[in-house]
Coordinates of C-alpha atoms and ligand atoms in Angstrom, one line a residue:
M1021 CA -15.5 124.4 -92.3
E1022 CA -12.4 125.7 -90.8
P1023 CA -9.3 124.8 -92.7
I1024 CA -7.1 122.2 -91.1
I1025 CA -3.4 123.3 -90.9
L1026 CA -1.1 120.4 -90.7
S1027 CA 1.8 122.0 -89.0
N1028 CA 4.3 119.6 -87.3
A1029 CA 7.9 119.4 -87.0
V1030 CA 8.2 116.8 -89.9
I1031 CA 5.7 118.7 -92.4
N1032 CA 7.5 122.2 -91.3
H1033 CA 10.9 120.7 -92.0
K1034 CA 10.0 119.5 -95.4
I1035 CA 8.3 123.0 -96.4
S1036 CA 11.5 124.8 -95.5
I1037 CA 13.2 122.8 -98.0
L1038 CA 10.7 123.6 -100.7
R1039 CA 11.0 127.2 -99.7
N1040 CA 14.6 127.2 -100.3
K1041 CA 15.4 128.8 -103.7
A1042 CA 18.6 126.6 -103.6
T1043 CA 16.5 123.3 -103.8
R1044 CA 16.9 121.7 -107.0
P1045 CA 14.2 120.0 -109.0
G1046 CA 14.9 116.3 -107.9
L1047 CA 14.6 117.1 -104.2
F1048 CA 12.0 119.6 -104.5
R1049 CA 9.8 116.7 -106.4
S1050 CA 10.4 114.2 -104.0
I1051 CA 9.7 116.2 -101.1
V1052 CA 6.3 117.3 -102.9
K1053 CA 5.5 113.6 -103.2
E1054 CA 6.4 112.8 -99.6
I1055 CA 4.0 115.7 -98.3
G1056 CA 1.4 114.3 -101.0
M1057 CA 1.6 111.0 -99.0
I1058 CA 1.5 112.6 -95.6
E1059 CA -1.6 114.9 -96.6
T1060 CA -3.6 112.0 -98.0
Y1061 CA -3.0 109.9 -95.1
E1062 CA -4.5 112.8 -93.0
A1063 CA -7.3 113.3 -95.3
L1064 CA -8.2 109.6 -94.9
K1065 CA -7.8 109.3 -91.1
T1066 CA -11.4 109.7 -90.5
F1067 CA -12.3 106.8 -92.9
Q1068 CA -13.3 103.6 -91.6
G1069 CA -12.7 101.0 -94.0
K1070 CA -14.5 98.0 -94.8
Q1071 CA -14.5 94.9 -92.2
I1072 CA -12.7 91.8 -93.5
Q1073 CA -11.5 88.4 -92.3
V1074 CA -7.8 87.9 -92.4
E1075 CA -6.0 84.5 -92.0
T1076 CA -2.9 84.9 -90.2
P1077 CA -0.5 82.0 -90.2
L1078 CA -2.1 81.3 -86.7
E1079 CA -5.5 82.2 -86.6
T1080 CA -8.4 84.2 -88.4
C1081 CA -9.0 87.6 -87.3
T1082 CA -11.0 90.7 -88.3
G1083 CA -9.3 93.4 -90.2
L1084 CA -10.3 96.6 -91.7
T1085 CA -9.3 97.2 -95.7
L1086 CA -9.7 100.2 -97.8
E1087 CA -9.2 98.0 -100.9
D1088 CA -12.7 97.9 -102.1
E1089 CA -13.5 101.4 -100.8
E1090 CA -14.2 104.0 -103.2
I1091 CA -11.3 106.6 -102.7
C1092 CA -10.2 108.5 -105.7
F1093 CA -7.2 110.9 -105.9
V1094 CA -7.4 113.7 -108.4
S1095 CA -4.3 115.9 -109.4
I1096 CA -4.4 119.3 -110.8
L1097 CA -1.6 119.5 -113.5
R1098 CA 1.2 120.1 -113.4
A1099 CA 2.2 120.6 -110.0
G1100 CA -0.4 118.5 -108.3
L1101 CA 0.8 115.5 -110.2
A1102 CA 3.7 115.1 -107.8
M1103 CA 1.6 115.0 -104.8
G1104 CA -0.6 112.2 -106.7
D1105 CA 2.7 110.2 -107.1
G1106 CA 3.0 110.2 -103.1
A1107 CA -0.8 109.6 -102.8
R1108 CA -0.6 106.4 -105.1
E1109 CA 2.3 105.0 -103.7
M1110 CA 0.5 105.1 -100.3
L1111 CA -2.7 103.6 -101.5
P1112 CA -2.2 101.8 -105.1
C1113 CA -5.9 100.6 -105.0
A1114 CA -7.4 104.2 -105.1
S1115 CA -8.9 105.3 -108.4
E1116 CA -7.4 108.5 -110.0
G1117 CA -8.5 111.4 -112.1
F1118 CA -6.5 114.3 -113.7
I1119 CA -7.6 118.1 -114.2
A1120 CA -5.1 120.3 -116.3
M1121 CA -5.5 123.7 -115.2
A1122 CA -3.3 126.8 -116.3
R1123 CA -3.5 130.2 -114.7
D1124 CA -3.2 133.2 -117.1
E1125 CA -0.3 135.3 -115.8
A1126 CA -2.0 138.4 -116.5
T1127 CA -5.5 138.0 -115.3
F1128 CA -5.0 135.2 -112.9
L1129 CA -8.0 133.3 -114.0
S1130 CA -7.5 129.6 -114.3
H1131 CA -8.3 127.5 -117.8
L1132 CA -9.3 124.0 -118.0
S1133 CA -7.7 122.2 -121.0
Y1134 CA -8.1 118.6 -120.1
A1135 CA -10.0 116.5 -117.5
K1136 CA -10.2 112.7 -117.2
L1137 CA -12.2 111.5 -114.2
P1138 CA -13.2 107.9 -113.1
T1139 CA -17.1 107.6 -113.3
H1140 CA -19.5 107.3 -110.4
L1141 CA -17.7 110.2 -108.4
E1142 CA -20.9 110.5 -106.4
N1143 CA -20.0 107.1 -104.7
K1144 CA -16.4 108.1 -104.0
K1145 CA -14.6 110.0 -101.4
V1146 CA -12.3 112.6 -103.5
I1147 CA -9.2 113.8 -102.4
L1148 CA -8.2 116.9 -104.8
L1149 CA -4.3 117.4 -104.9
D1150 CA -2.3 120.7 -105.9
P1151 CA 0.6 122.2 -103.9
M1152 CA -0.7 125.9 -104.2
L1153 CA -3.7 127.6 -103.2
A1154 CA -3.1 131.3 -104.2
T1155 CA -6.1 133.1 -105.4
G1156 CA -8.1 130.1 -105.1
G1157 CA -9.2 130.1 -109.0
S1158 CA -7.6 126.9 -110.1
S1159 CA -8.7 124.7 -107.0
G1160 CA -12.3 126.3 -106.9
D1161 CA -12.9 125.6 -110.6
A1162 CA -11.5 121.9 -110.2
V1163 CA -13.9 121.5 -107.2
K1164 CA -16.6 123.0 -109.4
L1165 CA -15.8 120.6 -112.1
L1166 CA -16.0 117.6 -109.4
K1167 CA -19.3 118.6 -108.0
E1168 CA -20.7 118.7 -111.6
K1169 CA -19.5 115.1 -112.3
G1170 CA -21.5 114.2 -109.2
A1171 CA -18.7 114.3 -106.5
N1172 CA -20.2 115.0 -103.2
V1173 CA -17.5 114.2 -100.5
I1174 CA -14.3 116.1 -101.5
A1175 CA -11.3 117.0 -99.6
F1176 CA -8.6 119.3 -101.0
C1177 CA -4.9 118.8 -99.8
C1178 CA -2.3 121.7 -100.5
I1179 CA 1.0 122.4 -99.3
I1180 CA 1.0 126.4 -99.2
A1181 CA -2.0 128.6 -99.0
A1182 CA -2.7 132.3 -99.0
P1183 CA -5.1 134.0 -96.7
E1184 CA -7.0 135.3 -99.7
G1185 CA -7.4 132.1 -101.3
V1186 CA -8.5 130.3 -98.4
K1187 CA -11.2 132.9 -97.8
R1188 CA -12.6 132.6 -101.1
F1189 CA -12.1 128.7 -101.5
T1190 CA -14.0 128.1 -98.0
Q1191 CA -16.6 130.5 -98.8
E1192 CA -17.4 128.9 -102.1
N1193 CA -17.0 125.4 -100.8
P1194 CA -17.9 125.3 -97.0
E1195 CA -18.4 121.5 -97.3
V1196 CA -15.0 120.7 -98.5
V1197 CA -12.6 119.7 -96.0
L1198 CA -9.4 121.9 -96.9
Y1199 CA -6.0 120.5 -95.8
I1200 CA -3.0 123.0 -95.7
G1201 CA 0.8 122.6 -94.8
A1202 CA 1.6 126.0 -94.2
L1203 CA -0.6 129.2 -94.3
D1204 CA 1.6 132.0 -95.5
R1205 CA 1.3 135.9 -95.2
C1206 CA -0.3 137.2 -98.6
L1207 CA -0.3 137.4 -102.2
N1208 CA 2.0 139.7 -103.9
E1209 CA 0.9 142.0 -107.3
K1210 CA 1.5 139.1 -109.6
A1211 CA -0.7 136.8 -107.2
Y1212 CA 2.2 134.6 -106.0
I1213 CA 2.2 133.5 -102.3
L1214 CA 4.6 135.2 -99.9
P1215 CA 7.0 134.1 -98.6
G1216 CA 5.8 131.0 -100.5
L1217 CA 8.1 128.8 -102.7
G1218 CA 7.7 130.4 -106.3
D1219 CA 6.1 128.5 -109.2
A1220 CA 5.7 125.1 -107.8
G1221 CA 5.3 123.7 -111.6
D1222 CA 8.5 125.4 -112.7
R1223 CA 10.4 124.1 -109.7
I1224 CA 9.3 120.6 -109.7
Y1225 CA 9.9 120.2 -113.6
G1226 CA 12.9 122.3 -114.0
T1227 CA 11.3 124.9 -116.4
L1228 CA 12.6 128.0 -114.4
D1229 CA 14.2 130.5 -116.6
Ligands
PRP1594 C1 -0.3 126.9 -109.9 C2 -0.6 125.9 -108.7 C3 -2.2 126.1 -109.0 C4 -2.4 127.4 -109.3 C5 -2.7 128.2 -107.9 O1 -0.6 126.3 -111.3 O2 -0.1 124.7 -109.1 O3 -2.8 125.2 -109.9 O4 -1.1 127.7 -109.9 O5 -2.9 129.4 -108.3 P1 -4.4 130.0 -108.0 O6 -4.9 129.5 -106.8 O7 -4.4 131.6 -108.1 O8 -5.5 129.5 -109.0 P2 -0.2 127.1 -112.6 O9 -1.4 127.5 -113.1 O10 1.0 127.9 -112.4 O11 0.4 125.7 -113.6 P3 1.5 124.7 -113.3 O12 1.2 123.8 -112.4 O13 1.6 124.3 -114.9 O14 2.7 125.5 -113.3
URA1595 N1 1.2 129.2 -108.3 C1 2.2 129.0 -107.7 O1 3.1 128.1 -108.1 N2 2.9 129.7 -106.8 C2 2.3 130.7 -106.2 O2 2.7 131.4 -105.3 C3 1.1 130.8 -106.6 C4 0.5 130.3 -107.9

């Protein structure tokens, strides 16, 4: 499936703030949260919801609800947590899972250290969240784990992606709907995205040297 690039004036404006090296962690974190909200909204657009009867102060009408729908947000630690904050604020009735992945700085391979996921993923629409898709190792391994746990309807929302990672991710996971805020030029020799925004986790949590 072709990735969906969510380029529009609002998202581009917010991504420019993230790219700016002068943006401090507090603002950086809140923009990542806002984009998390926008992207999960986009990912849920095709979702119908269940019909309910609603009593307004004047009469009864038919409405749609996501309250009892099986929606699950899964954040990849650390950086995905900030996107998850936005998703949760938009839809507090969704369940949530967490996958801790750390990328080895020499090999660029991702290592799983912790995962806590809701049960019965086979019945849920799972939206995976991580701001960066670089080599595609972390998100690819996270999707592999979700599939092993039964998930079969998966979307992945990232903020910035490199063409190399997109190619690998979509080849390995053709059925996963991939939402991208901005598709950048390439990876550098340290597998950082260019022009990118640097290390998302460090910029969110203020752990830069
Ligand atoms: C970053 C980012 C992704 C990963 C992307 O996390 O948040 O998870 O790198 O790179 P990849 O596509 O090449 O795997 P990192 O491992 O640096 O951890 P952090 O969130 O704790 O900073
Ligand atoms: N992880 C990041 O946080 N940034 C990159 O550019 C690549 C991987």
